[in-house]
Short mmCIF file of C-alpha atoms and ligand atoms in Angstrom, two decimals:
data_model
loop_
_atom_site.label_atom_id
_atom_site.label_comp_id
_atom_site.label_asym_id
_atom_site.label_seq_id
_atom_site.Cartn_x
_atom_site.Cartn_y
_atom_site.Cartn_z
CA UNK A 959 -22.25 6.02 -14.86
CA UNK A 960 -21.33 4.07 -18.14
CA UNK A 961 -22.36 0.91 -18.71
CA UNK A 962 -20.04 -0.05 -21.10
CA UNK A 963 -17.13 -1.85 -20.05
CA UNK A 964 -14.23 -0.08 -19.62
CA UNK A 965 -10.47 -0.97 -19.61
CA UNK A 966 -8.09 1.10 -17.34
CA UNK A 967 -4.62 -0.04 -18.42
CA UNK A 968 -2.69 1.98 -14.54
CA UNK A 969 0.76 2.99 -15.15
CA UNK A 970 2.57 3.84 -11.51
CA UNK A 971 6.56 4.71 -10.90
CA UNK A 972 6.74 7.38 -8.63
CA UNK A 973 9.53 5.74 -6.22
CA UNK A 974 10.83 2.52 -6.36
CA UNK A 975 8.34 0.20 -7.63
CA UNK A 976 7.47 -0.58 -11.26
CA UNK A 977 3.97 -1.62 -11.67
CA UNK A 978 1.27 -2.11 -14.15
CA UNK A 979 -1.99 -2.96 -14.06
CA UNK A 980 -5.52 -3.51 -16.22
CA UNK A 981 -8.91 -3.19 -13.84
CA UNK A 982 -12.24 -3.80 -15.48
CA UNK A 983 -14.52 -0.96 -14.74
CA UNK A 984 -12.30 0.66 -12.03
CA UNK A 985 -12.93 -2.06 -9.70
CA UNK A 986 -11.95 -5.23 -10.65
CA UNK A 987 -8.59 -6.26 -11.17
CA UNK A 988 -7.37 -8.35 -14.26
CA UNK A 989 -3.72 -8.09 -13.41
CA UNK A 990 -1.27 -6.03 -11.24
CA UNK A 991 2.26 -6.64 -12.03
CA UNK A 992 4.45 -4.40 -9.34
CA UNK A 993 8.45 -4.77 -9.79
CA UNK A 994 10.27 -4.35 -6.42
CA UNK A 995 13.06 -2.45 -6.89
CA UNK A 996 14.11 -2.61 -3.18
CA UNK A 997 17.39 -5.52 -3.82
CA UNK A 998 18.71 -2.27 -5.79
CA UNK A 999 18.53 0.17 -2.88
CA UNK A 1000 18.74 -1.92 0.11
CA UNK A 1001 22.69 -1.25 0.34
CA UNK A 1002 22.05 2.93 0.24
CA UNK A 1003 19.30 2.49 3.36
CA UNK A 1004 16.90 4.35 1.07
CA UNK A 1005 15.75 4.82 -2.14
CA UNK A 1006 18.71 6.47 -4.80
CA UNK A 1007 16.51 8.56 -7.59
CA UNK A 1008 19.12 7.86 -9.87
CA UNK A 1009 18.88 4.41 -9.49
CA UNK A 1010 15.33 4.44 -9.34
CA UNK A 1011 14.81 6.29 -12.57
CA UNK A 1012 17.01 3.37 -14.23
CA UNK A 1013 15.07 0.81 -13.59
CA UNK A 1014 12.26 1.89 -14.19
CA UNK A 1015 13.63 2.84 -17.55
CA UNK A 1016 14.50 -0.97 -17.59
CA UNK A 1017 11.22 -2.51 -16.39
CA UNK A 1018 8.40 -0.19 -17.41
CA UNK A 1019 7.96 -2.25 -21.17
CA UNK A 1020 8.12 -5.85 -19.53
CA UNK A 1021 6.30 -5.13 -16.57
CA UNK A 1022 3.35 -3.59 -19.40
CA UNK A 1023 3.48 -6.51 -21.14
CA UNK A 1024 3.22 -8.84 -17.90
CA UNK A 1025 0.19 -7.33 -16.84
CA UNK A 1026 -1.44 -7.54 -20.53
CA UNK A 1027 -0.51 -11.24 -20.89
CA UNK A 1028 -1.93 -11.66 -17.42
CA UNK A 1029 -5.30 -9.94 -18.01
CA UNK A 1030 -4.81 -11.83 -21.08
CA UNK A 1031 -5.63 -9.30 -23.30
CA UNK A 1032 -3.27 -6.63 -25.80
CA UNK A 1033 -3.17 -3.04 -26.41
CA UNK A 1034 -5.83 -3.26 -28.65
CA UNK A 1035 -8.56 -3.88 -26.20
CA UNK A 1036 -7.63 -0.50 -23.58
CA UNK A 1037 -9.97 2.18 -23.33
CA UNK A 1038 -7.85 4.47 -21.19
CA UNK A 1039 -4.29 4.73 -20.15
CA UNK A 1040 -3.59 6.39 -16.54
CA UNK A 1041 -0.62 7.52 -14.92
CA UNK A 1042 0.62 8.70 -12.27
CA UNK A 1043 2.28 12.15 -12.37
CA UNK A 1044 3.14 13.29 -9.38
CA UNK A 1045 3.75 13.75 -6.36
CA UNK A 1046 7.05 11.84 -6.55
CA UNK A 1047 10.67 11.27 -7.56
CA UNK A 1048 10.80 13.42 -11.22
CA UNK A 1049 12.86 11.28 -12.47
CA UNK A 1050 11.33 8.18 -11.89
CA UNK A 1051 7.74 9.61 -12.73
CA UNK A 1052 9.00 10.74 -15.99
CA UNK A 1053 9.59 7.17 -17.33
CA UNK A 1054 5.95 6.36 -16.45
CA UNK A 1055 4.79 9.83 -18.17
CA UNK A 1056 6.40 9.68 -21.17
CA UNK A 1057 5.92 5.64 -21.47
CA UNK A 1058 2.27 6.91 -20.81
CA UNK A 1059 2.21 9.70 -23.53
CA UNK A 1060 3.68 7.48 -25.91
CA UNK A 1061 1.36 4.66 -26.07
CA UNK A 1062 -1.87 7.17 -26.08
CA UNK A 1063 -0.40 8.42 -29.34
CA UNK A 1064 0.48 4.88 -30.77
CA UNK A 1065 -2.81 3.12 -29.93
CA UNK A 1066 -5.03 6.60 -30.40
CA UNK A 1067 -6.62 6.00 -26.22
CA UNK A 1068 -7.26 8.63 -23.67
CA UNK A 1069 -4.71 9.79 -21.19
CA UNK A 1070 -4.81 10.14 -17.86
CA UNK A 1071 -2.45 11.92 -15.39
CA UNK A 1072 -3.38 10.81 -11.28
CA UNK A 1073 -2.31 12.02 -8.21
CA UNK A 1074 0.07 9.37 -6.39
CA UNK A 1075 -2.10 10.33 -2.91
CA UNK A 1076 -5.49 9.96 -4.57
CA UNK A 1077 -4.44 6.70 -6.10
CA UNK A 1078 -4.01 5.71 -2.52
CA UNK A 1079 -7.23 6.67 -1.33
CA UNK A 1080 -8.92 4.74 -4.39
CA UNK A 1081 -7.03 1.77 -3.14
CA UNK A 1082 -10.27 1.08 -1.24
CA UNK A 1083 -12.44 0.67 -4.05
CA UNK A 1084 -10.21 -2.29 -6.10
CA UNK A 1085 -12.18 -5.36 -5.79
CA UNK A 1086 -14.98 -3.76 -3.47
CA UNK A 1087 -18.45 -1.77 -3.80
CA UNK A 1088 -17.21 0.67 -0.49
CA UNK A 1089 -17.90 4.47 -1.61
CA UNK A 1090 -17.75 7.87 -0.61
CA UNK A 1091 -18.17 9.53 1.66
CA UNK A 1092 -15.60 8.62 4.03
CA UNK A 1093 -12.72 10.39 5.93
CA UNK A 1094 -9.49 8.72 4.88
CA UNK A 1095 -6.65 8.69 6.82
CA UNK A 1096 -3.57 8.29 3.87
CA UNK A 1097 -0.17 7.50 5.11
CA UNK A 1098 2.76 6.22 3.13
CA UNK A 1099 6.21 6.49 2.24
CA UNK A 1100 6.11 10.32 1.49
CA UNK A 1101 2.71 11.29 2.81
CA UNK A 1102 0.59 11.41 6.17
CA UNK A 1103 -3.03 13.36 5.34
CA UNK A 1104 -6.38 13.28 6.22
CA UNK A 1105 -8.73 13.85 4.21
CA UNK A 1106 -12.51 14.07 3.62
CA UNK A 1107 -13.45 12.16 0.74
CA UNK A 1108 -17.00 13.56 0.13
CA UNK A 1109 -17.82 12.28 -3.43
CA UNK A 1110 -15.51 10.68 -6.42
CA UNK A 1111 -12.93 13.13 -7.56
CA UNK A 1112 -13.94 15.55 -4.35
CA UNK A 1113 -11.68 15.96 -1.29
CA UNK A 1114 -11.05 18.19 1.90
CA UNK A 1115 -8.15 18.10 3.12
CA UNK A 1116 -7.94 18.35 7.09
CA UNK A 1117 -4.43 17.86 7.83
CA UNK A 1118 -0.89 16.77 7.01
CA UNK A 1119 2.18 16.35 8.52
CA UNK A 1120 4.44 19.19 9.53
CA UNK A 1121 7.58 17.69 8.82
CA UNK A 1122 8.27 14.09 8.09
CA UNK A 1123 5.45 11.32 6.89
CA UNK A 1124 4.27 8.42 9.39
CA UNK A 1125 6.13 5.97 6.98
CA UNK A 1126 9.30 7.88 6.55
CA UNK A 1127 10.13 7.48 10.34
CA UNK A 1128 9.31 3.85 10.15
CA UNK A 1129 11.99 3.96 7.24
CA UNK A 1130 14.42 6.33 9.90
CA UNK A 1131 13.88 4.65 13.02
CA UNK A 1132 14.58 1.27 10.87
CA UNK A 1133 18.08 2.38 10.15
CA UNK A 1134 18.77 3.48 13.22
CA UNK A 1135 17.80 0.07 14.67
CA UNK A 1136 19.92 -1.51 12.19
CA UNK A 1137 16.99 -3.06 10.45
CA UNK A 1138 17.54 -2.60 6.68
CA UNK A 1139 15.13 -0.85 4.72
CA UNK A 1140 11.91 -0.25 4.01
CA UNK A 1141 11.35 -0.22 7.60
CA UNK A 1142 7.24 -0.24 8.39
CA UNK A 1143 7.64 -4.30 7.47
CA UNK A 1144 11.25 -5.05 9.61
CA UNK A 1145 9.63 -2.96 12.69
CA UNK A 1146 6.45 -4.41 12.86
CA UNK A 1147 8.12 -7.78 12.83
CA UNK A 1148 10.82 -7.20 15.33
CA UNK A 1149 7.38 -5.38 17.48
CA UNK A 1150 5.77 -8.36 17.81
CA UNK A 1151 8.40 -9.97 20.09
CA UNK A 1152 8.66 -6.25 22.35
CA UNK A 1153 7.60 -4.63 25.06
CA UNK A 1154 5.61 -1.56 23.73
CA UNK A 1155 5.68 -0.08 27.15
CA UNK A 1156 9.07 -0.44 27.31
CA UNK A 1157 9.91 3.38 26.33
CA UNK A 1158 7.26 5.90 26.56
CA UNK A 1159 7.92 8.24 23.87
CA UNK A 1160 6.14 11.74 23.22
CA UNK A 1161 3.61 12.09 20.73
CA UNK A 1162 3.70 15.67 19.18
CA UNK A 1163 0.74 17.87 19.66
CA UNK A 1164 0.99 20.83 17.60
CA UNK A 1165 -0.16 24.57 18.74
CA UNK A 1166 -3.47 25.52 16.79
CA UNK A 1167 -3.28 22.80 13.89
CA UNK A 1168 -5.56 19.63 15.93
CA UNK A 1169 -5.45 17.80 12.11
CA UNK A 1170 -1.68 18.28 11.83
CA UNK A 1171 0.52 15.62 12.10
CA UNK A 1172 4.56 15.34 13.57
CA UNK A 1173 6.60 12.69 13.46
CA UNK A 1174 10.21 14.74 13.55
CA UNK A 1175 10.10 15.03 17.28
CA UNK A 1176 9.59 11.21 18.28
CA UNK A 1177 12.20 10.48 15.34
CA UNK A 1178 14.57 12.61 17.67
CA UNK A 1179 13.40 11.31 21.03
CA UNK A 1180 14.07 7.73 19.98
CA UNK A 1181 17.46 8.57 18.11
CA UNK A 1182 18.20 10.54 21.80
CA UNK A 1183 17.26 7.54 23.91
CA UNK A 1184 19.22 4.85 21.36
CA UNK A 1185 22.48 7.98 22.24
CA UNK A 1186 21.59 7.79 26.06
CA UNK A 1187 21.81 4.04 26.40
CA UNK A 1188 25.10 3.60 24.26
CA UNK A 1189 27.04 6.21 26.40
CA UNK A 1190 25.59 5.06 29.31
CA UNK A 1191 27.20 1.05 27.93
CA UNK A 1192 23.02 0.03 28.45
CA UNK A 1193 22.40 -2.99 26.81
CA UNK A 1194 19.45 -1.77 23.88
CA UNK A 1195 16.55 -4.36 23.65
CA UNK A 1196 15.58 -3.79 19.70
CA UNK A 1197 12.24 -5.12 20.37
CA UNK A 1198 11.23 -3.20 22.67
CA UNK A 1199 12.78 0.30 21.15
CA UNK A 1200 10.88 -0.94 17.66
CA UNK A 1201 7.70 -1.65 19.80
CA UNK A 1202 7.42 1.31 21.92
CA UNK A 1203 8.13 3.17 18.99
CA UNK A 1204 5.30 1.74 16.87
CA UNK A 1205 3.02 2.49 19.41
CA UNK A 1206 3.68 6.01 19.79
CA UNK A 1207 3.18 6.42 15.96
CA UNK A 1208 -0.05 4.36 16.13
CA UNK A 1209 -0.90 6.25 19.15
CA UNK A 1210 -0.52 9.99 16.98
CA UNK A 1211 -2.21 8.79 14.04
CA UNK A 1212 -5.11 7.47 16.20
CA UNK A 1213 -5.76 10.46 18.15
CA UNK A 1214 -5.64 13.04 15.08
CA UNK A 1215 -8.29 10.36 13.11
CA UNK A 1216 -10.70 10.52 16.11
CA UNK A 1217 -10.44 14.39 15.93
CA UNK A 1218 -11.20 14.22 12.65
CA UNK A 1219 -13.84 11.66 12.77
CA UNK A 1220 -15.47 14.00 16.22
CA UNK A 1221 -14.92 17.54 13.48
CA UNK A 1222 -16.94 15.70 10.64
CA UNK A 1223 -18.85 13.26 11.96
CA UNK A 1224 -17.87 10.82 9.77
CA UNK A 1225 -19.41 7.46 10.33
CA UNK A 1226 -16.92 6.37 8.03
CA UNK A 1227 -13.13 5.92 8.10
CA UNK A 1228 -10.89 4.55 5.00
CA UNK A 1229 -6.51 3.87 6.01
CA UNK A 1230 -4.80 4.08 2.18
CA UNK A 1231 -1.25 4.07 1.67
CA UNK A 1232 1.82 1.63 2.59
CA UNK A 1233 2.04 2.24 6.71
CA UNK A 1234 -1.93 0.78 6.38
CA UNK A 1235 -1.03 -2.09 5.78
CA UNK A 1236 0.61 -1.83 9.59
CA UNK A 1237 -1.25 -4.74 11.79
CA UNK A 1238 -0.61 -2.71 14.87
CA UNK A 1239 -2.14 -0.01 13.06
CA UNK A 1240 -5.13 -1.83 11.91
CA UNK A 1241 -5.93 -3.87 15.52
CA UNK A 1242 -6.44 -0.01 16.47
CA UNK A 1243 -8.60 0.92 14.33
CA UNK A 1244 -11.09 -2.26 14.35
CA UNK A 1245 -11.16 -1.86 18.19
CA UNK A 1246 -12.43 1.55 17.60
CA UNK A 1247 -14.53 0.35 14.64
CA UNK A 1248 -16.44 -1.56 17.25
CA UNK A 1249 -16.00 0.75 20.59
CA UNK A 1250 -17.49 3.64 18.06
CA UNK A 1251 -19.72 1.80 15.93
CA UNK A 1252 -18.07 3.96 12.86
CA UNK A 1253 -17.17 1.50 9.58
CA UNK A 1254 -13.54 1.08 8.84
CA UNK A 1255 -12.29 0.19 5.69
CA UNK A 1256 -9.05 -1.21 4.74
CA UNK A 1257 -7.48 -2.06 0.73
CA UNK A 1258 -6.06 -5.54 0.79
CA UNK A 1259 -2.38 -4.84 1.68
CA UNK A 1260 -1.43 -5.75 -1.72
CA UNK A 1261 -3.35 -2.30 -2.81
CA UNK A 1262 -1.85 -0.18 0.22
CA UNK A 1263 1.86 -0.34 -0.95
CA UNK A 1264 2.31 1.05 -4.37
CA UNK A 1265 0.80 -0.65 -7.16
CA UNK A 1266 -0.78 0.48 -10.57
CA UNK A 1267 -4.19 -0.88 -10.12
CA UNK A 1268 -5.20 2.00 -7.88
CA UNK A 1269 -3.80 4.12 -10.05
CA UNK A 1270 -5.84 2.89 -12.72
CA UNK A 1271 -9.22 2.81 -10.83
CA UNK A 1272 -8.32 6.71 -9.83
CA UNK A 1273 -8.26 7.09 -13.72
CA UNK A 1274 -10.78 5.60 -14.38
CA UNK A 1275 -13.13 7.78 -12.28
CA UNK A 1276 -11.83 10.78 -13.29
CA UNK A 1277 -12.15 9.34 -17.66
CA UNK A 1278 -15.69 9.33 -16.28
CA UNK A 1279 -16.13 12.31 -15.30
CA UNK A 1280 -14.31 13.69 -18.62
CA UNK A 1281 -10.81 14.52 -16.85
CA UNK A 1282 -8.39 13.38 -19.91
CA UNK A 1283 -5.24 14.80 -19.98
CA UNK A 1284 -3.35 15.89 -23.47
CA UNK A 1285 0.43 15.36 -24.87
CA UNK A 1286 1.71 18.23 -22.04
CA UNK A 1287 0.98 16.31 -19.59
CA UNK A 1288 3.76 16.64 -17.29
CA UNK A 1289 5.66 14.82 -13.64
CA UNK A 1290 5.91 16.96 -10.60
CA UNK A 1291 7.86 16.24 -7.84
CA UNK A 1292 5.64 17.82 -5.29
CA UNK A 1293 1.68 17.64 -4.66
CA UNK A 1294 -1.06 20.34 -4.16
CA UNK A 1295 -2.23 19.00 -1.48
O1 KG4 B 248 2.64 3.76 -0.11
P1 KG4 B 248 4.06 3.33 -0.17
O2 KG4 B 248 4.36 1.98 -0.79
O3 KG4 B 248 4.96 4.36 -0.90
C1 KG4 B 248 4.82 5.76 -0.79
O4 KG4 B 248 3.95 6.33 -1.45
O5 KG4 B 248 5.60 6.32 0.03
O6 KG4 B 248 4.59 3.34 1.33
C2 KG4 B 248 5.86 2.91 1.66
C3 KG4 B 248 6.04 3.15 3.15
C4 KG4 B 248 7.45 2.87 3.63
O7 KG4 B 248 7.86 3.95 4.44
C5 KG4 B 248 7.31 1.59 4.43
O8 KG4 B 248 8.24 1.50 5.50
C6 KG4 B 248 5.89 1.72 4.96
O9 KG4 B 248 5.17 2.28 3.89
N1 KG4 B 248 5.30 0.42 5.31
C7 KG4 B 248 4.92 0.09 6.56
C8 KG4 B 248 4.48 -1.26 6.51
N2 KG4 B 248 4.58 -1.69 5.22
C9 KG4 B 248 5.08 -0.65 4.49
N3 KG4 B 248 4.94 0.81 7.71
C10 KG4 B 248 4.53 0.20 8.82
N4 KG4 B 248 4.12 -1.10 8.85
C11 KG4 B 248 4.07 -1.85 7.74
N5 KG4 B 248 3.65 -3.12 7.79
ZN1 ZN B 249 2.67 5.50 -2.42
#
């Protein structure tokens, strides 16, 4: 590994958040300036790519120069620019790109183009020494995989969801509830005030795929039962819908990790992504850090919603190991993996 110091200046705007950030080394963060644009979509219940795109188109030169000033130091001093490219909305990621492209060709620096989903997983290096190998368990927004992370820049992946991500039926079940958007945050608040064995709701288990994940099927059974009680003139407890419903999404992602963890035998487990930051989610998992005696690690949940400084630590790695990308770089909307 180098041992010169080495200036990751992370570009990320995939969905709805602007952010950029400069990390020392891949590691250590100087600055990580994320723009919200959530007041913008709030009213649709969701995230308009139209919208999206726009301010982004707005924010990405401020929000560059925020996170400079803050790491107080200018263009001059970056070694490597990285962005992400994909997976994600193509319009949105093709203000980052192109803001990307064109300051690698003004100040003459390497360019980078990172996976959204491995930026995740490289979450749980910023401001830590943790390391491969680990299985990581990445759920977001968009995204619900597991993966084997056996070295830097070298994954397995062991499963995905079928149909819709862990963080998208937060988002569903959210609006259904009448709790505004993003949901993960508004349900695990309403949660802690429920019954969460209140409803039992199914957790899927899929034919011949033990790594797969579903949420499509509890999304329906908990828009059926909020049906059920309104013909019926029941009086819906919100609480205990939102907590019953967390726990049956805990309960899935739980039970397809320990499969995993049993398959690989993993002593090691890594959450990434914006459902991580979930406290129901994480109580799980450090009960069976301890029951197992397997090491969990968790990014600061800062790093597990979408921010630029794991983007640049994920670009970083891969500028070490000689992964630059050229002027056709290019966004795609949807990931290999
Ligand atoms: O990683 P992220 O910021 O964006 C994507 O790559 O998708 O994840 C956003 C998702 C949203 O669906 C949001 O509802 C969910 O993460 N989320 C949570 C929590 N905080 C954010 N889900 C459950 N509990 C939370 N505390
Ligand atoms: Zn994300």
């Amino acid at each position: 590994m180098s041992s010169k110091n080495i200036l990751t200046l992370g570009i990320e705007t995939s969905c709805d958040e602007t952010s950029a950030s400069v990390v020392l080394n891949g590691r250590k963060v100087l600055s990580n300036v994320v723009y919200s644009q959530i007041d913008s979509h709030k009213k649709f219940g969701g995230v308009v790519p139209e919208i999206a795109s726009r301010a982004h188109l707005e924010k990405i030169c401020p929000v560059v120069d925020e996170a400079l000033k803050e790491a107080n130091v200018t263009f001059k001093d970056i070694d490597v620019i990285a962005v992400t490219n994909g997976p994600g909305l193509i319009g949105a990621l093709l203000v980052g790109v192109s803001y990307a492209k064109g300051l690698s060709y003004a100040i003459k620096k390497p360019l980078v183009g990172v996976n959204h989903i491995v930026g995740h997983i490289y979450a749980n290096f910023l401001e830590s020494d943790f390391a491969p190998p680990f299985l990581c368990l990445v759920v977001s927004g968009g995204h619900s995989h597991i993966f084997m992370v056996e070295d830097f820049g070298k994954f397995k992946l062991l499963g995905k969801t079928i149909d819709d991500a862990a963080g998208e039926a937060f988002d569903k079940i959210a609006r259904a509830l009448g709790l505004g958007y993003p949901g993960g945050p508004a349900i695990q608040q309403v949660a802690e005030n429920g019954d969460e064995d209140a409803v039992i709701f199914p957790v899927a288990q899929i034919k011949n795929s033990e790594l797969d994940f579903s949420f499509s099927g509890l999304k329906s059974a908990v828009l059926n039962y909020l049906n059920q009680q309104r013909q019926k003139g029941s009086n819906i407890k919100i609480e205990n819908v939102a907590a019953s419903f967390q726990k049956a999404v805990v309960k899935a992602l739980v039970e397809k990790t320990l499969e995993a963890l049993k398959i690989t035998k993993s002593s090691t487990l890594a959450l990434a992504g914006g459902v991580a930051a979930n406290k129901r989610l994480r109580e799980e998992f450090l009960k069976i850090s301890e029951e197992l005696g397997i090491k969990v690690n968790f990014p600061p949940i800062k790093f597990c919603t979408d921010n630029a400084a794991m983007i640049a630590c994920a670009g970083y790695y891969k500028f070490l190991a000689g992964e630059t990308s050229d002027f056709t770089l290019d966004a795609y909307a949807v990931s290999d993996f």
